[in-house]
Amino acid sequence: MKIQAIRGVKDILPGEIEAVQRLEQAARSIFESFGFSEIRIPIFEVTELFARGIGATTDIVEKEMYTFEDRDGKKITLRPEGTASVVRSYIEHQLYLKAPVAKLYYLGPMFRHERPQAGRFRQFYQIGIEALGTDRPAMDVEVLAMLSAVLNQIGVTEVQLEINSLGDSVCRPEYRKTLKAYFKTYLSQLCENCRRRYETNPMRILDCKNEGCRAVTAKAPSPLDHLCADCLVHFQQVKDGLNQLKIPFVVNEHLVRGLDYYMRTAFEVTTTKLGAQNAIAAGGRYDGLVKELGGPPTPGIGFAMGVERIALLMERMETPKPDIFFALLGEEAVRRMLPVTIQLRGEGVRVEMDYSGGGLKKQMGLSDKLGARYTLIIGENELKAGKAMLRNMADKSQTELSLSELAQTLPERLRKT
RNA sequence: GCGAGUGUAGCUCAAUGGUUAGAGCACUGGUCUGUGGCACCAGGGGCUGGGGGUUCAAUUCCCCUCACUCGCCCCA
């Protein structure tokens, strides 16, 4: 039996990883310019954290978690998302005492036992942020501006930002009642799934894609018409802020996030290019979560970006090519030049060389194949004359360099062109 | 969890119920013994995903299984 990667997990190979790296670099630098700091959270946690944080009736908790017992019999789960862990850490280390607002970002793998398909894996990568400690709409705007900046930076522009407000602990229970009353008369027209949601989480019916359900939800009372005064003002200020920053968005009153903890602002960035997996980033405000997990009442907002999905929208990028290839003929040349290659590499020059001991023709071929800009040729003749031949691979011009000064002259030459 | 499709060389794909399963690209070597891309020539590579069945004979037909892809669901 062949050993291979388990279902739904994937190697990201050279040629594919470059887009991921660029996304990560762009995110890091933009997040940090917004004053966010990285937090490295564990890949597994006690199961209860996710059950309570994400919501016991969500699909993630009900059927998608990688949960098992460790050797002590403790129930642990591979993290299906990052927010719960960040909040746990925030509470555990009392970060609320250190600054009025904690602005954190994280990146790394998440695990969900789902059926894999395009843009959906069982181990997938997210880059996420959380801002804990303020419920000001300005933070919602800032967070969305930051997300938008990252996507712009990496050239992912044909996407749509959808936002909605889900109400808070004041108006949401009222709305929920109104919604249930409305759906009650249409129960028979709803899909099986939604009939269950009617009991557990009626708002989820709003974003069901089933045709029958859509017909019913089209005329359903909108959450936006049932916001309390505070939520209404908050939502309006978020929209105003986005307009002021000229960040395009559409209000989607049927947007309901799949995790229980969201309140007020909820948003999604979607694309039409990835089939059924149209969400490339999503998030929202979760003002009740910190308290729910045992911390002081603390508002918060965050989002997560789907790394693989965004990478699929980015242009494929080349793996870095060598600056220079050392074509060395004979053991003596290898012996003499090895320290030079190490020194140059220490200065950040990408140096490649031949490891097979082949002839010059073969080494030139390898240099060409690797895409080196220059090839440095050193054989017996050069050693005797104290020279090295530097060949520009693009225009075939060659110049002689003094062997003893290579370490000084080469970086200079490579920088010039 | 449900439905559909596809599994043949490293990659993209042919082929046929019947001799030794082919091509292009890639790879290795040569033409060209110290100068790359081009061209020509040669070569290495395959339990045709795995198992079972039908058959004189299966890569081909049937069943099971595994994997991948796409959709449903859900989500990033």
Tab-separated table of C-alpha atoms (C1' of nucleotides) in Angstrom:
chain	number	residue	atom	x	y	z
A	1	MET	CA	0.000	0.000	0.000
A	2	LYS	CA	1.306	3.378	-0.986
A	3	ILE	CA	1.685	5.998	1.682
A	4	GLN	CA	0.243	9.287	0.641
A	5	ALA	CA	-1.135	12.472	2.132
A	6	ILE	CA	-4.460	11.898	3.808
A	7	ARG	CA	-7.662	13.049	2.203
A	8	GLY	CA	-8.240	16.744	2.051
A	9	VAL	CA	-4.725	17.765	3.014
A	10	LYS	CA	-2.313	19.078	0.502
A	11	ASP	CA	1.348	19.772	-0.048
A	12	ILE	CA	1.997	23.307	-1.191
A	13	LEU	CA	4.920	22.931	-3.560
A	14	PRO	CA	7.500	25.378	-4.883
A	15	GLY	CA	5.722	27.250	-7.635
A	16	GLU	CA	2.530	27.326	-5.581
A	17	ILE	CA	3.927	28.610	-2.317
A	18	GLU	CA	5.176	31.933	-3.686
A	19	ALA	CA	1.710	33.445	-3.899
A	20	VAL	CA	1.038	32.309	-0.336
A	21	GLN	CA	4.255	33.894	0.850
A	22	ARG	CA	3.453	37.136	-0.875
A	23	LEU	CA	0.005	37.196	0.686
A	24	GLU	CA	1.465	36.528	4.110
A	25	GLN	CA	4.079	39.229	3.713
A	26	ALA	CA	1.534	41.777	2.519
A	27	ALA	CA	-0.808	40.920	5.386
A	28	ARG	CA	1.942	41.109	8.002
A	29	SER	CA	3.245	44.436	6.853
A	30	ILE	CA	-0.178	46.029	6.497
A	31	PHE	CA	-1.456	44.653	9.797
A	32	GLU	CA	1.597	45.944	11.561
A	33	SER	CA	1.204	49.377	10.046
A	34	PHE	CA	-2.297	49.359	11.552
A	35	GLY	CA	-0.773	48.556	14.928
A	36	PHE	CA	-1.613	44.864	15.057
A	37	SER	CA	0.849	42.372	16.570
A	38	GLU	CA	1.215	38.726	15.848
A	39	ILE	CA	-0.012	36.185	18.356
A	40	ARG	CA	0.976	32.554	17.952
A	41	ILE	CA	-1.797	30.377	19.253
A	42	PRO	CA	-1.728	26.610	19.667
A	43	ILE	CA	-2.996	24.281	16.996
A	44	PHE	CA	-5.074	22.326	19.461
A	45	GLU	CA	-7.158	23.288	22.450
A	46	VAL	CA	-9.555	21.609	24.826
A	47	THR	CA	-12.695	20.715	22.915
A	48	GLU	CA	-14.901	22.727	25.220
A	49	LEU	CA	-13.351	25.999	24.055
A	50	PHE	CA	-14.657	25.552	20.544
A	51	ALA	CA	-17.958	24.051	21.625
A	52	ARG	CA	-18.686	27.101	23.734
A	53	GLY	CA	-17.016	29.699	21.576
A	54	ILE	CA	-18.297	28.735	18.169
A	55	GLY	CA	-21.686	27.476	19.244
A	56	ALA	CA	-22.807	23.956	20.011
A	57	THR	CA	-25.331	23.829	17.199
A	58	THR	CA	-23.078	25.051	14.414
A	59	ASP	CA	-22.023	22.658	11.680
A	60	ILE	CA	-18.402	23.112	12.645
A	61	VAL	CA	-18.945	21.870	16.171
A	62	GLU	CA	-21.590	19.306	15.340
A	63	LYS	CA	-19.781	17.415	12.638
A	64	GLU	CA	-16.543	18.958	11.412
A	65	MET	CA	-14.112	18.986	14.291
A	66	TYR	CA	-11.054	16.801	14.569
A	67	THR	CA	-11.541	15.738	18.160
A	68	PHE	CA	-9.720	12.996	20.006
A	69	GLU	CA	-8.461	12.009	23.398
A	70	ASP	CA	-4.840	12.498	24.283
A	71	ARG	CA	-2.919	10.061	26.434
A	72	ASP	CA	-4.330	11.537	29.603
A	73	GLY	CA	-7.882	11.049	28.394
A	74	LYS	CA	-8.396	14.762	27.882
A	75	LYS	CA	-10.631	15.725	24.974
A	76	ILE	CA	-8.759	17.953	22.601
A	77	THR	CA	-9.590	19.375	19.186
A	78	LEU	CA	-7.505	20.604	16.268
A	79	ARG	CA	-8.552	24.210	15.910
A	80	PRO	CA	-11.254	24.763	13.277
A	81	GLU	CA	-10.797	28.543	13.456
A	82	GLY	CA	-8.694	31.069	15.303
A	83	THR	CA	-10.982	33.465	17.140
A	84	ALA	CA	-11.819	31.193	20.055
A	85	SER	CA	-8.150	30.586	20.780
A	86	VAL	CA	-7.236	34.244	20.572
A	87	VAL	CA	-10.028	35.136	22.966
A	88	ARG	CA	-8.974	32.335	25.314
A	89	SER	CA	-5.443	33.663	25.273
A	90	TYR	CA	-6.685	37.229	25.782
A	91	ILE	CA	-8.527	36.142	28.898
A	92	GLU	CA	-5.842	33.798	30.179
A	93	HIS	CA	-3.104	36.424	29.973
A	94	GLN	CA	-5.385	39.287	30.996
A	95	LEU	CA	-4.404	41.272	27.947
A	96	TYR	CA	-7.215	43.708	28.752
A	97	LEU	CA	-5.047	45.020	31.579
A	98	LYS	CA	-2.154	45.793	29.303
A	99	ALA	CA	-3.819	48.075	26.796
A	100	PRO	CA	-7.317	49.413	26.258
A	101	VAL	CA	-7.560	47.670	22.898
A	102	ALA	CA	-5.742	44.477	21.964
A	103	LYS	CA	-5.015	44.323	18.251
A	104	LEU	CA	-3.799	40.890	17.268
A	105	TYR	CA	-3.230	38.870	14.138
A	106	TYR	CA	-2.456	35.219	13.572
A	107	LEU	CA	-1.818	32.900	10.695
A	108	GLY	CA	-1.629	29.185	10.336
A	109	PRO	CA	-3.494	25.987	9.591
A	110	MET	CA	-7.075	25.225	10.600
A	111	PHE	CA	-8.753	21.838	10.500
A	112	ARG	CA	-12.261	20.871	9.537
A	113	HIS	CA	-13.474	17.441	8.566
A	114	GLU	CA	-15.405	18.426	5.463
A	115	ARG	CA	-15.729	16.964	2.013
A	116	PRO	CA	-12.831	18.418	0.043
A	117	GLN	CA	-13.429	20.236	-3.214
A	118	ALA	CA	-12.218	23.303	-5.063
A	119	GLY	CA	-10.804	25.754	-2.534
A	120	ARG	CA	-11.831	23.594	0.397
A	121	PHE	CA	-9.499	21.402	2.373
A	122	ARG	CA	-9.427	19.599	5.673
A	123	GLN	CA	-6.252	21.385	6.597
A	124	PHE	CA	-6.387	24.908	5.274
A	125	TYR	CA	-4.665	28.152	6.133
A	126	GLN	CA	-6.131	31.297	7.503
A	127	ILE	CA	-4.765	34.723	8.221
A	128	GLY	CA	-6.920	36.455	10.764
A	129	ILE	CA	-7.095	39.460	13.009
A	130	GLU	CA	-8.955	40.316	16.201
A	131	ALA	CA	-9.442	43.734	17.779
A	132	LEU	CA	-10.649	43.378	21.347
A	133	GLY	CA	-11.763	46.110	23.671
A	134	THR	CA	-13.799	48.588	21.683
A	135	ASP	CA	-17.259	48.623	20.157
A	136	ARG	CA	-16.718	51.876	18.320
A	137	PRO	CA	-17.810	51.709	14.683
A	138	ALA	CA	-14.531	53.354	13.752
A	139	MET	CA	-12.843	50.057	14.567
A	140	ASP	CA	-15.202	48.173	12.264
A	141	VAL	CA	-14.236	50.586	9.515
A	142	GLU	CA	-10.551	50.307	10.292
A	143	VAL	CA	-10.674	46.541	10.191
A	144	LEU	CA	-12.469	46.548	6.859
A	145	ALA	CA	-10.039	49.109	5.486
A	146	MET	CA	-7.186	46.881	6.540
A	147	LEU	CA	-8.703	43.845	4.839
A	148	SER	CA	-9.308	45.843	1.721
A	149	ALA	CA	-5.732	47.146	1.780
A	150	VAL	CA	-4.308	43.634	1.851
A	151	LEU	CA	-6.434	42.503	-1.072
A	152	ASN	CA	-5.486	45.579	-3.072
A	153	GLN	CA	-1.841	45.133	-2.298
A	154	ILE	CA	-1.743	41.650	-3.764
A	155	GLY	CA	-3.865	42.558	-6.748
A	156	VAL	CA	-7.029	40.700	-5.817
A	157	THR	CA	-9.539	43.316	-6.830
A	158	GLU	CA	-12.435	41.602	-8.548
A	159	VAL	CA	-14.176	40.825	-5.321
A	160	GLN	CA	-17.195	42.131	-3.493
A	161	LEU	CA	-17.514	43.229	0.099
A	162	GLU	CA	-20.910	42.445	1.588
A	163	ILE	CA	-21.929	43.745	4.972
A	164	ASN	CA	-24.898	43.376	7.251
A	165	SER	CA	-25.887	44.032	10.829
A	166	LEU	CA	-27.212	41.226	12.951
A	167	GLY	CA	-28.312	43.283	15.937
A	168	ASP	CA	-27.184	42.890	19.505
A	169	SER	CA	-28.430	41.378	22.732
A	170	VAL	CA	-31.119	44.053	22.925
A	171	CYS	CA	-32.736	43.798	19.506
A	172	ARG	CA	-31.744	40.359	18.293
A	173	PRO	CA	-34.040	38.352	20.591
A	174	GLU	CA	-36.964	40.519	19.476
A	175	TYR	CA	-36.073	40.078	15.846
A	176	ARG	CA	-35.683	36.381	16.342
A	177	LYS	CA	-39.237	36.182	17.624
A	178	THR	CA	-40.535	38.198	14.692
A	179	LEU	CA	-38.660	35.981	12.296
A	180	LYS	CA	-39.946	32.785	13.841
A	181	ALA	CA	-43.474	34.084	13.671
A	182	TYR	CA	-43.007	34.791	9.982
A	183	PHE	CA	-41.433	31.415	9.159
A	184	LYS	CA	-44.062	29.537	11.142
A	185	THR	CA	-46.615	29.892	8.357
A	186	TYR	CA	-44.134	28.738	5.710
A	187	LEU	CA	-42.572	25.823	7.551
A	188	SER	CA	-43.796	23.297	5.018
A	189	GLN	CA	-42.020	25.153	2.190
A	190	LEU	CA	-38.646	25.116	3.906
A	191	CYS	CA	-36.001	22.472	3.377
A	192	GLU	CA	-35.418	19.869	6.021
A	193	ASN	CA	-32.296	21.627	7.173
A	194	CYS	CA	-34.115	24.907	7.646
A	195	ARG	CA	-36.943	23.304	9.560
A	196	ARG	CA	-34.316	22.250	12.023
A	197	ARG	CA	-32.770	25.712	11.983
A	198	TYR	CA	-36.194	27.107	12.774
A	199	GLU	CA	-35.725	25.696	16.248
A	200	THR	CA	-31.983	26.122	16.707
A	201	ASN	CA	-31.014	29.252	14.795
A	202	PRO	CA	-33.755	30.774	12.658
A	203	MET	CA	-31.527	33.532	11.292
A	204	ARG	CA	-29.512	30.938	9.424
A	205	ILE	CA	-32.545	30.271	7.250
A	206	LEU	CA	-31.965	33.680	5.686
A	207	ASP	CA	-28.850	32.617	3.841
A	208	CYS	CA	-30.040	29.169	2.796
A	209	LYS	CA	-29.439	28.686	-0.910
A	210	ASN	CA	-32.269	26.233	-1.411
A	211	GLU	CA	-34.766	27.608	-3.948
A	212	GLY	CA	-37.844	26.944	-1.892
A	213	CYS	CA	-36.285	28.619	1.104
A	214	ARG	CA	-35.165	31.599	-0.920
A	215	ALA	CA	-38.700	32.182	-2.065
A	216	VAL	CA	-39.758	32.311	1.560
A	217	THR	CA	-36.832	34.388	2.777
A	218	ALA	CA	-37.210	36.941	-0.017
A	219	LYS	CA	-40.144	38.480	1.811
A	220	ALA	CA	-38.941	37.716	5.311
A	221	PRO	CA	-38.542	40.559	7.770
A	222	SER	CA	-35.071	42.030	7.399
A	223	PRO	CA	-32.781	42.227	10.400
A	224	LEU	CA	-32.020	45.793	9.374
A	225	ASP	CA	-35.642	46.839	9.951
A	226	HIS	CA	-35.510	45.525	13.487
A	227	LEU	CA	-32.310	47.007	14.787
A	228	CYS	CA	-32.481	48.911	18.015
A	229	ALA	CA	-31.453	52.553	17.997
A	230	ASP	CA	-27.877	51.820	19.086
A	231	CYS	CA	-27.340	49.165	16.452
A	232	LEU	CA	-28.864	51.330	13.777
A	233	VAL	CA	-26.507	54.184	14.575
A	234	HIS	CA	-23.570	51.812	14.704
A	235	PHE	CA	-24.369	50.322	11.328
A	236	GLN	CA	-24.903	53.743	9.799
A	237	GLN	CA	-21.539	54.921	11.052
A	238	VAL	CA	-19.828	51.869	9.632
A	239	LYS	CA	-21.381	52.539	6.238
A	240	ASP	CA	-20.487	56.224	6.435
A	241	GLY	CA	-16.916	55.375	7.295
A	242	LEU	CA	-16.593	52.983	4.364
A	243	ASN	CA	-18.023	55.583	2.015
A	244	GLN	CA	-15.662	58.179	3.334
A	245	LEU	CA	-12.734	55.864	2.606
A	246	LYS	CA	-14.245	55.004	-0.763
A	247	ILE	CA	-14.272	51.312	0.040
A	248	PRO	CA	-16.964	49.756	-2.132
A	249	PHE	CA	-19.502	47.503	-0.433
A	250	VAL	CA	-23.036	46.245	-0.752
A	251	VAL	CA	-25.477	45.646	2.044
A	252	ASN	CA	-26.721	42.069	2.032
A	253	GLU	CA	-29.470	41.771	4.582
A	254	HIS	CA	-29.465	37.998	4.230
A	255	LEU	CA	-25.837	37.678	5.176
A	256	VAL	CA	-25.706	35.616	8.351
A	257	ARG	CA	-22.439	34.171	9.479
A	258	GLY	CA	-22.219	30.512	10.361
A	259	LEU	CA	-20.761	31.011	13.788
A	260	ASP	CA	-22.970	31.853	16.720
A	261	TYR	CA	-20.843	34.551	18.244
A	262	TYR	CA	-21.378	37.257	15.652
A	263	MET	CA	-23.289	40.422	16.554
A	264	ARG	CA	-23.918	43.694	14.821
A	265	THR	CA	-21.491	44.019	11.924
A	266	ALA	CA	-21.032	40.892	9.826
A	267	PHE	CA	-19.216	40.849	6.520
A	268	GLU	CA	-17.908	38.653	3.750
A	269	VAL	CA	-15.629	39.201	0.796
A	270	THR	CA	-16.805	37.066	-2.090
A	271	THR	CA	-15.659	36.146	-5.578
A	272	THR	CA	-17.459	34.525	-8.456
A	273	LYS	CA	-14.356	32.710	-9.619
A	274	LEU	CA	-14.114	29.825	-7.195
A	275	GLY	CA	-17.344	27.946	-7.779
A	276	ALA	CA	-19.273	27.103	-4.674
A	277	GLN	CA	-16.549	28.372	-2.357
A	278	ASN	CA	-17.209	32.027	-2.948
A	279	ALA	CA	-16.046	33.450	0.379
A	280	ILE	CA	-12.382	34.427	0.502
A	281	ALA	CA	-12.536	36.356	3.743
A	282	ALA	CA	-15.188	36.880	6.350
A	283	GLY	CA	-15.729	38.132	9.822
A	284	GLY	CA	-17.737	40.291	12.098
A	285	ARG	CA	-18.262	41.737	15.507
A	286	TYR	CA	-18.599	39.441	18.499
A	287	ASP	CA	-19.344	41.631	21.479
A	288	GLY	CA	-20.521	38.807	23.732
A	289	LEU	CA	-17.817	36.254	23.168
A	290	VAL	CA	-15.193	37.260	25.707
A	291	LYS	CA	-17.755	37.179	28.504
A	292	GLU	CA	-19.142	33.905	27.224
A	293	LEU	CA	-15.691	32.369	27.536
A	294	GLY	CA	-15.233	33.592	31.082
A	295	GLY	CA	-13.605	36.981	30.640
A	296	PRO	CA	-14.830	40.462	31.458
A	297	PRO	CA	-17.516	41.839	29.131
A	298	THR	CA	-15.437	42.985	26.184
A	299	PRO	CA	-16.463	43.859	22.667
A	300	GLY	CA	-14.449	42.572	19.747
A	301	ILE	CA	-14.312	42.323	15.999
A	302	GLY	CA	-12.242	40.230	13.630
A	303	PHE	CA	-11.970	38.469	10.336
A	304	ALA	CA	-10.195	35.565	8.722
A	305	MET	CA	-8.901	35.254	5.197
A	306	GLY	CA	-8.809	31.925	3.372
A	307	VAL	CA	-5.225	31.676	2.200
A	308	GLU	CA	-5.620	28.966	-0.449
A	309	ARG	CA	-8.687	30.635	-1.904
A	310	ILE	CA	-7.000	33.998	-2.173
A	311	ALA	CA	-3.865	32.395	-3.599
A	312	LEU	CA	-6.025	30.847	-6.312
A	313	LEU	CA	-7.061	34.350	-7.337
A	314	MET	CA	-3.501	35.620	-7.438
A	315	GLU	CA	-1.249	35.349	-10.419
A	316	ARG	CA	1.040	32.408	-10.297
A	317	MET	CA	4.506	33.589	-9.427
A	318	GLU	CA	7.933	32.310	-10.253
A	319	THR	CA	10.220	30.649	-7.788
A	320	PRO	CA	13.238	32.867	-7.146
A	321	LYS	CA	16.098	32.324	-9.577
A	322	PRO	CA	19.810	32.242	-8.799
A	323	ASP	CA	21.740	35.469	-9.214
A	324	ILE	CA	24.791	33.551	-10.223
A	325	PHE	CA	25.784	30.012	-11.030
A	326	PHE	CA	29.307	28.809	-10.282
A	327	ALA	CA	30.530	26.526	-13.058
A	328	LEU	CA	33.546	24.894	-11.477
A	329	LEU	CA	35.784	22.469	-13.358
A	330	GLY	CA	37.885	20.175	-11.270
A	331	GLU	CA	38.211	19.508	-7.575
A	332	GLU	CA	40.662	22.323	-7.010
A	333	ALA	CA	38.213	24.932	-8.320
A	334	VAL	CA	35.454	23.546	-6.124
A	335	ARG	CA	37.718	23.535	-3.103
A	336	ARG	CA	38.864	27.110	-3.677
A	337	MET	CA	35.463	28.555	-4.476
A	338	LEU	CA	33.323	26.939	-1.817
A	339	PRO	CA	34.213	29.590	0.814
A	340	VAL	CA	33.377	32.318	-1.687
A	341	THR	CA	29.911	30.868	-2.383
A	342	ILE	CA	29.243	30.662	1.330
A	343	GLN	CA	30.349	34.236	1.886
A	344	LEU	CA	28.226	35.564	-0.980
A	345	ARG	CA	25.210	33.655	0.238
A	346	GLY	CA	25.752	35.203	3.631
A	347	GLU	CA	25.362	38.569	1.936
A	348	GLY	CA	22.083	37.520	0.403
A	349	VAL	CA	23.324	36.645	-3.069
A	350	ARG	CA	21.546	33.604	-4.483
A	351	VAL	CA	24.395	31.328	-5.536
A	352	GLU	CA	23.903	27.980	-7.229
A	353	MET	CA	26.462	25.464	-8.388
A	354	ASP	CA	26.783	22.062	-9.972
A	355	TYR	CA	26.866	19.027	-7.741
A	356	SER	CA	27.390	16.318	-10.306
A	357	GLY	CA	30.928	17.050	-11.427
A	358	GLY	CA	29.925	17.265	-15.067
A	359	GLY	CA	31.710	19.084	-17.851
A	360	LEU	CA	31.344	22.747	-18.686
A	361	LYS	CA	28.677	22.137	-21.270
A	362	LYS	CA	26.571	20.316	-18.775
A	363	GLN	CA	27.076	22.957	-16.139
A	364	MET	CA	26.145	25.728	-18.563
A	365	GLY	CA	23.008	23.810	-19.356
A	366	LEU	CA	22.143	23.556	-15.701
A	367	SER	CA	22.820	27.240	-15.155
A	368	ASP	CA	20.513	28.043	-18.028
A	369	LYS	CA	17.848	25.727	-16.777
A	370	LEU	CA	17.914	27.264	-13.330
A	371	GLY	CA	17.577	30.693	-14.914
A	372	ALA	CA	20.734	32.170	-13.431
A	373	ARG	CA	21.512	35.725	-14.533
A	374	TYR	CA	25.262	35.095	-14.530
A	375	THR	CA	27.543	32.124	-14.714
A	376	LEU	CA	30.999	32.277	-13.212
A	377	ILE	CA	33.387	29.924	-14.974
A	378	ILE	CA	36.477	28.719	-13.185
A	379	GLY	CA	38.636	25.888	-14.497
A	380	GLU	CA	42.299	25.070	-14.582
A	381	ASN	CA	43.126	27.918	-16.948
A	382	GLU	CA	41.464	30.464	-14.727
A	383	LEU	CA	43.064	29.103	-11.594
A	384	LYS	CA	46.480	29.349	-13.230
A	385	ALA	CA	45.873	32.916	-14.396
A	386	GLY	CA	44.224	33.988	-11.170
A	387	LYS	CA	41.118	34.970	-13.104
A	388	ALA	CA	37.462	33.993	-13.319
A	389	MET	CA	35.173	34.338	-16.314
A	390	LEU	CA	31.871	36.026	-15.628
A	391	ARG	CA	29.268	35.348	-18.290
A	392	ASN	CA	26.076	37.305	-18.643
A	393	MET	CA	23.578	34.625	-19.616
A	394	ALA	CA	21.213	37.001	-21.365
A	395	ASP	CA	23.603	38.748	-23.743
A	396	LYS	CA	26.451	36.208	-23.647
A	397	SER	CA	29.036	38.856	-22.840
A	398	GLN	CA	31.959	37.691	-20.737
A	399	THR	CA	34.352	39.599	-18.550
A	400	GLU	CA	37.409	38.551	-16.628
A	401	LEU	CA	37.510	39.122	-12.904
A	402	SER	CA	40.387	38.774	-10.518
A	403	LEU	CA	40.014	35.560	-8.599
A	404	SER	CA	41.245	36.954	-5.316
A	405	GLU	CA	38.825	39.864	-5.278
A	406	LEU	CA	35.697	37.944	-6.231
A	407	ALA	CA	34.028	38.278	-2.873
A	408	GLN	CA	34.276	42.060	-3.140
A	409	THR	CA	33.609	42.611	-6.837
A	410	LEU	CA	30.781	40.164	-7.427
A	411	PRO	CA	28.088	41.652	-5.168
A	412	GLU	CA	28.812	45.025	-6.743
A	413	ARG	CA	28.471	43.688	-10.293
A	414	LEU	CA	25.327	41.743	-9.534
A	415	ARG	CA	23.690	44.784	-8.058
A	416	LYS	CA	24.381	46.936	-11.105
A	417	THR	CA	22.200	44.984	-13.529
B	1	G	C1'	-23.120	12.891	5.024
B	2	C	C1'	-25.455	12.746	-0.343
B	3	G	C1'	-24.926	12.880	-5.934
B	4	A	C1'	-22.019	12.808	-10.573
B	5	G	C1'	-17.428	12.254	-13.189
B	6	U	C1'	-12.298	10.696	-13.647
B	7	G	C1'	-8.002	7.308	-12.377
B	8	U	C1'	-2.751	4.741	-18.194
B	9	A	C1'	5.169	7.235	-17.824
B	10	G	C1'	7.387	12.872	-13.595
B	11	C	C1'	3.394	16.178	-16.451
B	12	U	C1'	-0.600	16.585	-20.399
B	13	C	C1'	-3.104	12.905	-22.854
B	14	A	C1'	-3.777	8.589	-26.756
B	15	A	C1'	-5.098	3.318	-27.663
B	16	U	C1'	-7.338	-1.769	-28.092
B	17	G	C1'	-11.621	-7.807	-25.301
B	18	G	C1'	-6.030	-10.588	-28.503
B	19	U	C1'	1.788	-10.119	-30.269
B	20	U	C1'	6.103	-6.283	-26.608
B	21	A	C1'	0.347	-0.317	-23.906
B	22	G	C1'	1.992	4.644	-27.294
B	23	A	C1'	2.829	10.232	-28.275
B	24	G	C1'	4.254	15.214	-26.853
B	25	C	C1'	6.704	17.706	-23.014
B	26	A	C1'	10.252	16.651	-19.121
B	27	C	C1'	14.606	13.635	-17.777
B	28	U	C1'	19.588	11.069	-19.127
B	29	G	C1'	23.371	10.439	-22.801
B	30	G	C1'	25.441	11.487	-27.710
B	31	U	C1'	26.392	14.508	-32.356
B	32	C	C1'	29.574	19.011	-29.721
B	33	U	C1'	36.361	16.073	-24.936
B	34	G	C1'	36.343	24.329	-21.803
B	35	U	C1'	30.768	27.590	-23.113
B	36	G	C1'	23.569	27.321	-22.276
B	37	G	C1'	18.825	28.024	-25.182
B	38	C	C1'	18.065	25.388	-31.316
B	39	A	C1'	18.259	20.886	-34.209
B	40	C	C1'	18.984	15.684	-34.957
B	41	C	C1'	19.882	10.684	-32.818
B	42	A	C1'	19.607	7.272	-28.850
B	43	G	C1'	18.088	5.809	-23.919
B	44	G	C1'	15.712	5.179	-19.116
B	45	G	C1'	11.314	4.863	-17.332
B	46	G	C1'	4.311	1.920	-16.544
B	47	C	C1'	2.002	-4.211	-11.279
B	48	U	C1'	-2.888	0.928	-17.012
B	49	G	C1'	-4.838	3.378	-8.519
B	50	G	C1'	-5.744	-1.418	-5.438
B	51	G	C1'	-8.701	-6.017	-4.881
B	52	G	C1'	-12.186	-9.433	-6.791
B	53	G	C1'	-15.317	-11.344	-10.843
B	54	U	C1'	-16.779	-12.647	-16.182
B	55	U	C1'	-13.635	-14.648	-20.207
B	56	C	C1'	-9.289	-19.081	-23.606
B	57	A	C1'	-7.657	-13.835	-22.987
B	58	A	C1'	-9.205	-7.592	-19.223
B	59	U	C1'	-5.837	-1.490	-19.398
B	60	U	C1'	-10.764	-2.286	-21.957
B	61	C	C1'	-16.776	-5.388	-19.478
B	62	C	C1'	-19.019	-6.006	-14.200
B	63	C	C1'	-18.664	-5.447	-8.684
B	64	C	C1'	-16.076	-3.600	-4.377
B	65	U	C1'	-12.469	-0.303	-2.498
B	66	C	C1'	-9.199	3.880	-2.411
B	67	A	C1'	-7.895	8.556	-4.355
B	68	C	C1'	-8.806	12.921	-7.039
B	69	U	C1'	-12.261	16.445	-9.410
B	70	C	C1'	-16.986	18.873	-9.622
B	71	G	C1'	-21.696	19.780	-7.404
B	72	C	C1'	-25.192	19.583	-2.786
B	73	C	C1'	-24.528	20.870	2.286
B	74	C	C1'	-21.435	24.032	4.927
B	75	C	C1'	-17.581	27.314	5.067
B	76	A	C1'	-12.254	30.677	4.663
